[in-house]
């Protein structure tokens, strides 16, 4: 079970923040409130569970769109829902191109906001699960010897044991041993599964030039 999901509300309107907080509590969601982008960045909240941001577009100081740019530059891919009382088409287009979940204009239906938040939390939960799986995959890859890594990339590039042995300069029987060991270490049940792991890790699949 992952940690409880949470929603971070960034808006200079205290009444609006409280209203959204009450709405979220009514459906069992936790929230934290911030009056501006600077306050949010200073607090630097890093919830353990799935997270979604509800952000006003226009606030004193940095805007919600500024925050979107800053988070993107820092590779912090948190789902964002923009709220505004004075939106326009260029603004909404910019937000959505930046990856926003939704762009809602006040007044809006509570259900529209809740639907967007649920979508954002689901997206962040999936991202966290993918990151966790990739981290575990990298840990398994780190246990491979340099020779096993070399054979792994060649095997998934379609090279046969005999060809790999000739490329690397070792006995074919030794290649088979290395392949068996690396399959066990990577917990791969088949060559196609190992190939997907190579793709996920971003490893090159280049055929060696040695004859």
PDB file of C-alpha atoms in Angstrom:
ATOM      1  CA  UNK A   1       0.000   0.000   0.000  1.00  0.00           C
ATOM      2  CA  UNK A   2       1.397   3.408  -0.912  1.00  0.00           C
ATOM      3  CA  UNK A   3       1.179   6.458   1.332  1.00  0.00           C
ATOM      4  CA  UNK A   4      -2.005   8.501   1.394  1.00  0.00           C
ATOM      5  CA  UNK A   5      -2.537  10.736  -1.646  1.00  0.00           C
ATOM      6  CA  UNK A   6      -2.437  14.469  -1.050  1.00  0.00           C
ATOM      7  CA  UNK A   7      -3.452  17.631  -2.893  1.00  0.00           C
ATOM      8  CA  UNK A   8      -1.427  20.835  -2.681  1.00  0.00           C
ATOM      9  CA  UNK A   9      -3.505  23.998  -3.122  1.00  0.00           C
ATOM     10  CA  UNK A  10      -1.676  27.170  -4.206  1.00  0.00           C
ATOM     11  CA  UNK A  11      -3.929  30.231  -4.359  1.00  0.00           C
ATOM     12  CA  UNK A  12      -3.792  33.735  -2.892  1.00  0.00           C
ATOM     13  CA  UNK A  13      -7.510  33.576  -2.049  1.00  0.00           C
ATOM     14  CA  UNK A  14      -7.716  32.109   1.475  1.00  0.00           C
ATOM     15  CA  UNK A  15     -11.460  31.582   1.220  1.00  0.00           C
ATOM     16  CA  UNK A  16     -11.050  29.600  -1.971  1.00  0.00           C
ATOM     17  CA  UNK A  17      -8.270  27.497  -0.455  1.00  0.00           C
ATOM     18  CA  UNK A  18     -10.426  26.666   2.547  1.00  0.00           C
ATOM     19  CA  UNK A  19     -13.368  25.815   0.295  1.00  0.00           C
ATOM     20  CA  UNK A  20     -11.290  23.374  -1.754  1.00  0.00           C
ATOM     21  CA  UNK A  21      -9.825  21.924   1.429  1.00  0.00           C
ATOM     22  CA  UNK A  22     -13.309  21.209   2.782  1.00  0.00           C
ATOM     23  CA  UNK A  23     -14.342  19.648  -0.521  1.00  0.00           C
ATOM     24  CA  UNK A  24     -11.329  17.347  -0.448  1.00  0.00           C
ATOM     25  CA  UNK A  25     -11.925  16.332   3.162  1.00  0.00           C
ATOM     26  CA  UNK A  26     -15.486  15.385   2.223  1.00  0.00           C
ATOM     27  CA  UNK A  27     -14.086  12.697  -0.092  1.00  0.00           C
ATOM     28  CA  UNK A  28     -11.308  11.617   2.264  1.00  0.00           C
ATOM     29  CA  UNK A  29      -8.387  13.441   0.644  1.00  0.00           C
ATOM     30  CA  UNK A  30      -5.660  15.261   2.534  1.00  0.00           C
ATOM     31  CA  UNK A  31      -4.518  18.719   1.429  1.00  0.00           C
ATOM     32  CA  UNK A  32      -1.946  21.392   2.178  1.00  0.00           C
ATOM     33  CA  UNK A  33      -2.452  25.072   1.430  1.00  0.00           C
ATOM     34  CA  UNK A  34      -0.072  27.767   0.193  1.00  0.00           C
ATOM     35  CA  UNK A  35      -0.830  31.424  -0.496  1.00  0.00           C
ATOM     36  CA  UNK A  36       1.703  31.860  -3.298  1.00  0.00           C
ATOM     37  CA  UNK A  37       4.299  30.074  -5.405  1.00  0.00           C
ATOM     38  CA  UNK A  38       7.178  31.333  -3.244  1.00  0.00           C
ATOM     39  CA  UNK A  39       5.600  29.902  -0.100  1.00  0.00           C
ATOM     40  CA  UNK A  40       5.169  26.548  -1.809  1.00  0.00           C
ATOM     41  CA  UNK A  41       8.756  26.490  -3.079  1.00  0.00           C
ATOM     42  CA  UNK A  42      10.116  27.545   0.310  1.00  0.00           C
ATOM     43  CA  UNK A  43       8.222  24.749   2.036  1.00  0.00           C
ATOM     44  CA  UNK A  44       9.307  22.329  -0.705  1.00  0.00           C
ATOM     45  CA  UNK A  45       6.723  19.724   0.303  1.00  0.00           C
ATOM     46  CA  UNK A  46       7.576  16.236  -0.828  1.00  0.00           C
ATOM     47  CA  UNK A  47       4.662  13.954   0.093  1.00  0.00           C
ATOM     48  CA  UNK A  48       5.401  10.239   0.178  1.00  0.00           C
ATOM     49  CA  UNK A  49       2.258   9.323  -1.722  1.00  0.00           C
ATOM     50  CA  UNK A  50       0.632  10.339  -5.004  1.00  0.00           C
ATOM     51  CA  UNK A  51       0.380  14.115  -5.282  1.00  0.00           C
ATOM     52  CA  UNK A  52      -1.557  16.642  -7.355  1.00  0.00           C
ATOM     53  CA  UNK A  53      -1.287  20.439  -7.468  1.00  0.00           C
ATOM     54  CA  UNK A  54      -4.281  22.781  -7.693  1.00  0.00           C
ATOM     55  CA  UNK A  55      -2.818  26.133  -8.723  1.00  0.00           C
ATOM     56  CA  UNK A  56      -4.236  29.575  -9.422  1.00  0.00           C
ATOM     57  CA  UNK A  57      -2.924  30.977 -12.683  1.00  0.00           C
ATOM     58  CA  UNK A  58      -2.625  34.600 -11.559  1.00  0.00           C
ATOM     59  CA  UNK A  59      -1.171  35.401  -8.154  1.00  0.00           C
ATOM     60  CA  UNK A  60       1.062  38.134  -6.719  1.00  0.00           C
ATOM     61  CA  UNK A  61       4.648  37.362  -7.649  1.00  0.00           C
ATOM     62  CA  UNK A  62       5.215  34.258  -9.702  1.00  0.00           C
ATOM     63  CA  UNK A  63       2.217  32.862 -11.534  1.00  0.00           C
ATOM     64  CA  UNK A  64       0.984  29.318 -11.748  1.00  0.00           C
ATOM     65  CA  UNK A  65       2.421  29.089 -15.251  1.00  0.00           C
ATOM     66  CA  UNK A  66       5.795  30.229 -13.904  1.00  0.00           C
ATOM     67  CA  UNK A  67       5.635  27.402 -11.380  1.00  0.00           C
ATOM     68  CA  UNK A  68       4.819  24.932 -14.131  1.00  0.00           C
ATOM     69  CA  UNK A  69       7.940  26.026 -16.020  1.00  0.00           C
ATOM     70  CA  UNK A  70      10.129  25.805 -12.909  1.00  0.00           C
ATOM     71  CA  UNK A  71       8.954  22.322 -12.019  1.00  0.00           C
ATOM     72  CA  UNK A  72       9.410  21.163 -15.601  1.00  0.00           C
ATOM     73  CA  UNK A  73      12.954  22.554 -15.704  1.00  0.00           C
ATOM     74  CA  UNK A  74      13.708  20.709 -12.457  1.00  0.00           C
ATOM     75  CA  UNK A  75      12.218  17.471 -13.917  1.00  0.00           C
ATOM     76  CA  UNK A  76       9.579  17.355 -11.189  1.00  0.00           C
ATOM     77  CA  UNK A  77       6.630  15.987 -13.114  1.00  0.00           C
ATOM     78  CA  UNK A  78       3.801  16.699 -10.689  1.00  0.00           C
ATOM     79  CA  UNK A  79       0.269  16.731 -12.146  1.00  0.00           C
ATOM     80  CA  UNK A  80      -1.144  20.270 -12.149  1.00  0.00           C
ATOM     81  CA  UNK A  81      -4.694  21.591 -12.334  1.00  0.00           C
ATOM     82  CA  UNK A  82      -5.006  25.290 -13.130  1.00  0.00           C
ATOM     83  CA  UNK A  83      -7.731  27.471 -11.682  1.00  0.00           C
ATOM     84  CA  UNK A  84      -8.486  31.000 -12.821  1.00  0.00           C
ATOM     85  CA  UNK A  85     -11.204  33.640 -12.721  1.00  0.00           C
ATOM     86  CA  UNK A  86      -9.743  35.473 -15.718  1.00  0.00           C
ATOM     87  CA  UNK A  87      -8.595  32.866 -18.178  1.00  0.00           C
ATOM     88  CA  UNK A  88      -8.117  33.192 -21.899  1.00  0.00           C
ATOM     89  CA  UNK A  89      -7.442  30.756 -24.721  1.00  0.00           C
ATOM     90  CA  UNK A  90      -3.668  31.418 -25.095  1.00  0.00           C
ATOM     91  CA  UNK A  91      -3.239  30.933 -21.354  1.00  0.00           C
ATOM     92  CA  UNK A  92      -5.139  27.650 -21.344  1.00  0.00           C
ATOM     93  CA  UNK A  93      -3.277  26.414 -24.425  1.00  0.00           C
ATOM     94  CA  UNK A  94       0.062  27.184 -22.780  1.00  0.00           C
ATOM     95  CA  UNK A  95      -0.973  25.346 -19.605  1.00  0.00           C
ATOM     96  CA  UNK A  96      -2.207  22.268 -21.442  1.00  0.00           C
ATOM     97  CA  UNK A  97       0.867  22.124 -23.696  1.00  0.00           C
ATOM     98  CA  UNK A  98       2.922  22.204 -20.503  1.00  0.00           C
ATOM     99  CA  UNK A  99       1.189  19.025 -19.383  1.00  0.00           C
ATOM    100  CA  UNK A 100      -1.629  20.358 -17.181  1.00  0.00           C
ATOM    101  CA  UNK A 101      -4.395  17.911 -16.294  1.00  0.00           C
ATOM    102  CA  UNK A 102      -7.141  20.526 -16.558  1.00  0.00           C
ATOM    103  CA  UNK A 103      -7.721  24.282 -16.885  1.00  0.00           C
ATOM    104  CA  UNK A 104     -10.838  25.302 -14.956  1.00  0.00           C
ATOM    105  CA  UNK A 105     -12.434  28.759 -15.017  1.00  0.00           C
ATOM    106  CA  UNK A 106     -14.241  29.993 -11.891  1.00  0.00           C
ATOM    107  CA  UNK A 107     -16.982  29.292 -11.118  1.00  0.00           C
ATOM    108  CA  UNK A 108     -16.757  25.569 -11.854  1.00  0.00           C
ATOM    109  CA  UNK A 109     -18.561  22.485 -10.620  1.00  0.00           C
ATOM    110  CA  UNK A 110     -17.048  20.723  -7.624  1.00  0.00           C
ATOM    111  CA  UNK A 111     -17.289  17.437  -9.499  1.00  0.00           C
ATOM    112  CA  UNK A 112     -15.203  18.793 -12.376  1.00  0.00           C
ATOM    113  CA  UNK A 113     -12.431  19.671  -9.943  1.00  0.00           C
ATOM    114  CA  UNK A 114     -12.674  16.316  -8.164  1.00  0.00           C
ATOM    115  CA  UNK A 115     -12.573  14.437 -11.480  1.00  0.00           C
ATOM    116  CA  UNK A 116      -9.452  16.342 -12.514  1.00  0.00           C
ATOM    117  CA  UNK A 117      -7.800  15.709  -9.143  1.00  0.00           C
ATOM    118  CA  UNK A 118      -8.537  11.977  -9.319  1.00  0.00           C
ATOM    119  CA  UNK A 119      -7.022  11.873 -12.801  1.00  0.00           C
ATOM    120  CA  UNK A 120      -3.937  13.704 -11.550  1.00  0.00           C
ATOM    121  CA  UNK A 121      -3.492  11.412  -8.546  1.00  0.00           C
ATOM    122  CA  UNK A 122      -3.879   8.327 -10.741  1.00  0.00           C
ATOM    123  CA  UNK A 123      -1.260   9.678 -13.143  1.00  0.00           C
ATOM    124  CA  UNK A 124       1.184  10.434 -10.328  1.00  0.00           C
ATOM    125  CA  UNK A 125       0.596   7.026  -8.759  1.00  0.00           C
ATOM    126  CA  UNK A 126       1.422   5.357 -12.092  1.00  0.00           C
ATOM    127  CA  UNK A 127       4.548   7.503 -12.459  1.00  0.00           C
ATOM    128  CA  UNK A 128       5.733   6.549  -8.983  1.00  0.00           C
ATOM    129  CA  UNK A 129       5.140   2.865  -9.658  1.00  0.00           C
ATOM    130  CA  UNK A 130       7.062   3.098 -12.942  1.00  0.00           C
ATOM    131  CA  UNK A 131       9.940   4.914 -11.235  1.00  0.00           C
ATOM    132  CA  UNK A 132      10.035   2.264  -8.519  1.00  0.00           C
ATOM    133  CA  UNK A 133      10.070  -0.561 -11.073  1.00  0.00           C
ATOM    134  CA  UNK A 134      12.805   1.139 -13.092  1.00  0.00           C
ATOM    135  CA  UNK A 135      14.859   1.672  -9.937  1.00  0.00           C
ATOM    136  CA  UNK A 136      14.613  -2.032  -9.095  1.00  0.00           C
ATOM    137  CA  UNK A 137      15.595  -2.904 -12.662  1.00  0.00           C
ATOM    138  CA  UNK A 138      18.668  -0.676 -12.462  1.00  0.00           C
ATOM    139  CA  UNK A 139      19.669  -2.293  -9.188  1.00  0.00           C
ATOM    140  CA  UNK A 140      19.552  -5.728 -10.847  1.00  0.00           C
ATOM    141  CA  UNK A 141      21.537  -4.437 -13.824  1.00  0.00           C
ATOM    142  CA  UNK A 142      24.199  -3.077 -11.459  1.00  0.00           C
ATOM    143  CA  UNK A 143      24.827  -6.639 -10.211  1.00  0.00           C
ATOM    144  CA  UNK A 144      25.956  -7.751 -13.682  1.00  0.00           C
ATOM    145  CA  UNK A 145      29.632  -8.049 -14.508  1.00  0.00           C
ATOM    146  CA  UNK A 146      31.007  -6.033 -17.457  1.00  0.00           C
ATOM    147  CA  UNK A 147      31.096  -9.234 -19.540  1.00  0.00           C
ATOM    148  CA  UNK A 148      27.492 -10.085 -18.666  1.00  0.00           C
ATOM    149  CA  UNK A 149      26.391  -6.591 -19.660  1.00  0.00           C
ATOM    150  CA  UNK A 150      28.200  -6.900 -22.973  1.00  0.00           C
ATOM    151  CA  UNK A 151      26.589 -10.252 -23.709  1.00  0.00           C
ATOM    152  CA  UNK A 152      23.199  -8.939 -22.610  1.00  0.00           C
ATOM    153  CA  UNK A 153      23.211  -6.125 -25.165  1.00  0.00           C
ATOM    154  CA  UNK A 154      24.497  -8.409 -27.928  1.00  0.00           C
ATOM    155  CA  UNK A 155      21.983 -11.165 -27.211  1.00  0.00           C
ATOM    156  CA  UNK A 156      19.069  -8.743 -27.253  1.00  0.00           C
ATOM    157  CA  UNK A 157      20.377  -7.322 -30.524  1.00  0.00           C
ATOM    158  CA  UNK A 158      19.806 -10.737 -32.093  1.00  0.00           C
ATOM    159  CA  UNK A 159      23.313 -12.163 -31.941  1.00  0.00           C
ATOM    160  CA  UNK A 160      23.618 -15.946 -31.519  1.00  0.00           C
ATOM    161  CA  UNK A 161      25.881 -17.494 -28.884  1.00  0.00           C
ATOM    162  CA  UNK A 162      28.370 -18.559 -31.552  1.00  0.00           C
ATOM    163  CA  UNK A 163      28.471 -15.041 -33.013  1.00  0.00           C
ATOM    164  CA  UNK A 164      28.852 -13.447 -29.588  1.00  0.00           C
ATOM    165  CA  UNK A 165      31.692 -15.843 -28.767  1.00  0.00           C
ATOM    166  CA  UNK A 166      33.475 -14.835 -31.959  1.00  0.00           C
ATOM    167  CA  UNK A 167      32.857 -11.122 -31.338  1.00  0.00           C
ATOM    168  CA  UNK A 168      34.056 -11.208 -27.745  1.00  0.00           C
ATOM    169  CA  UNK A 169      36.806 -13.763 -28.164  1.00  0.00           C
ATOM    170  CA  UNK A 170      35.636 -16.398 -25.684  1.00  0.00           C
ATOM    171  CA  UNK A 171      34.311 -19.967 -25.920  1.00  0.00           C
ATOM    172  CA  UNK A 172      30.680 -20.473 -26.879  1.00  0.00           C
ATOM    173  CA  UNK A 173      30.162 -22.525 -23.720  1.00  0.00           C
ATOM    174  CA  UNK A 174      31.352 -19.533 -21.686  1.00  0.00           C
ATOM    175  CA  UNK A 175      28.817 -17.310 -23.439  1.00  0.00           C
ATOM    176  CA  UNK A 176      26.077 -19.761 -22.477  1.00  0.00           C
ATOM    177  CA  UNK A 177      27.151 -19.616 -18.829  1.00  0.00           C
ATOM    178  CA  UNK A 178      27.164 -15.814 -18.876  1.00  0.00           C
ATOM    179  CA  UNK A 179      23.736 -15.725 -20.527  1.00  0.00           C
ATOM    180  CA  UNK A 180      22.304 -18.073 -17.939  1.00  0.00           C
ATOM    181  CA  UNK A 181      23.744 -16.016 -15.098  1.00  0.00           C
ATOM    182  CA  UNK A 182      22.551 -12.669 -16.445  1.00  0.00           C
ATOM    183  CA  UNK A 183      19.050 -13.988 -17.115  1.00  0.00           C
ATOM    184  CA  UNK A 184      18.881 -15.157 -13.503  1.00  0.00           C
ATOM    185  CA  UNK A 185      20.239 -11.880 -12.111  1.00  0.00           C
ATOM    186  CA  UNK A 186      17.872  -9.788 -14.241  1.00  0.00           C
ATOM    187  CA  UNK A 187      14.942 -12.111 -13.398  1.00  0.00           C
ATOM    188  CA  UNK A 188      14.152 -12.352 -17.101  1.00  0.00           C
ATOM    189  CA  UNK A 189      12.102 -15.377 -18.154  1.00  0.00           C
ATOM    190  CA  UNK A 190      12.706 -14.980 -21.885  1.00  0.00           C
ATOM    191  CA  UNK A 191      14.821 -13.111 -24.410  1.00  0.00           C
ATOM    192  CA  UNK A 192      11.904 -10.802 -25.404  1.00  0.00           C
ATOM    193  CA  UNK A 193      11.467  -9.869 -21.743  1.00  0.00           C
ATOM    194  CA  UNK A 194      15.198  -9.173 -21.470  1.00  0.00           C
ATOM    195  CA  UNK A 195      14.940  -6.997 -24.596  1.00  0.00           C
ATOM    196  CA  UNK A 196      12.193  -4.938 -22.962  1.00  0.00           C
ATOM    197  CA  UNK A 197      14.457  -4.461 -19.959  1.00  0.00           C
ATOM    198  CA  UNK A 198      17.249  -3.223 -22.205  1.00  0.00           C
ATOM    199  CA  UNK A 199      14.836  -0.750 -23.785  1.00  0.00           C
ATOM    200  CA  UNK A 200      13.630   0.446 -20.378  1.00  0.00           C
ATOM    201  CA  UNK A 201      17.220   0.975 -19.235  1.00  0.00           C
ATOM    202  CA  UNK A 202      18.060   2.863 -22.418  1.00  0.00           C
ATOM    203  CA  UNK A 203      21.018   0.617 -23.206  1.00  0.00           C
ATOM    204  CA  UNK A 204      22.597   0.696 -26.682  1.00  0.00           C
ATOM    205  CA  UNK A 205      22.156  -2.354 -28.881  1.00  0.00           C
ATOM    206  CA  UNK A 206      25.126  -1.995 -31.181  1.00  0.00           C
ATOM    207  CA  UNK A 207      26.804  -4.914 -32.852  1.00  0.00           C
ATOM    208  CA  UNK A 208      30.545  -5.024 -32.065  1.00  0.00           C
ATOM    209  CA  UNK A 209      32.856  -4.620 -35.035  1.00  0.00           C
ATOM    210  CA  UNK A 210      35.337  -7.300 -33.933  1.00  0.00           C
ATOM    211  CA  UNK A 211      35.624 -10.114 -36.451  1.00  0.00           C
TER     212      UNK A 211
END
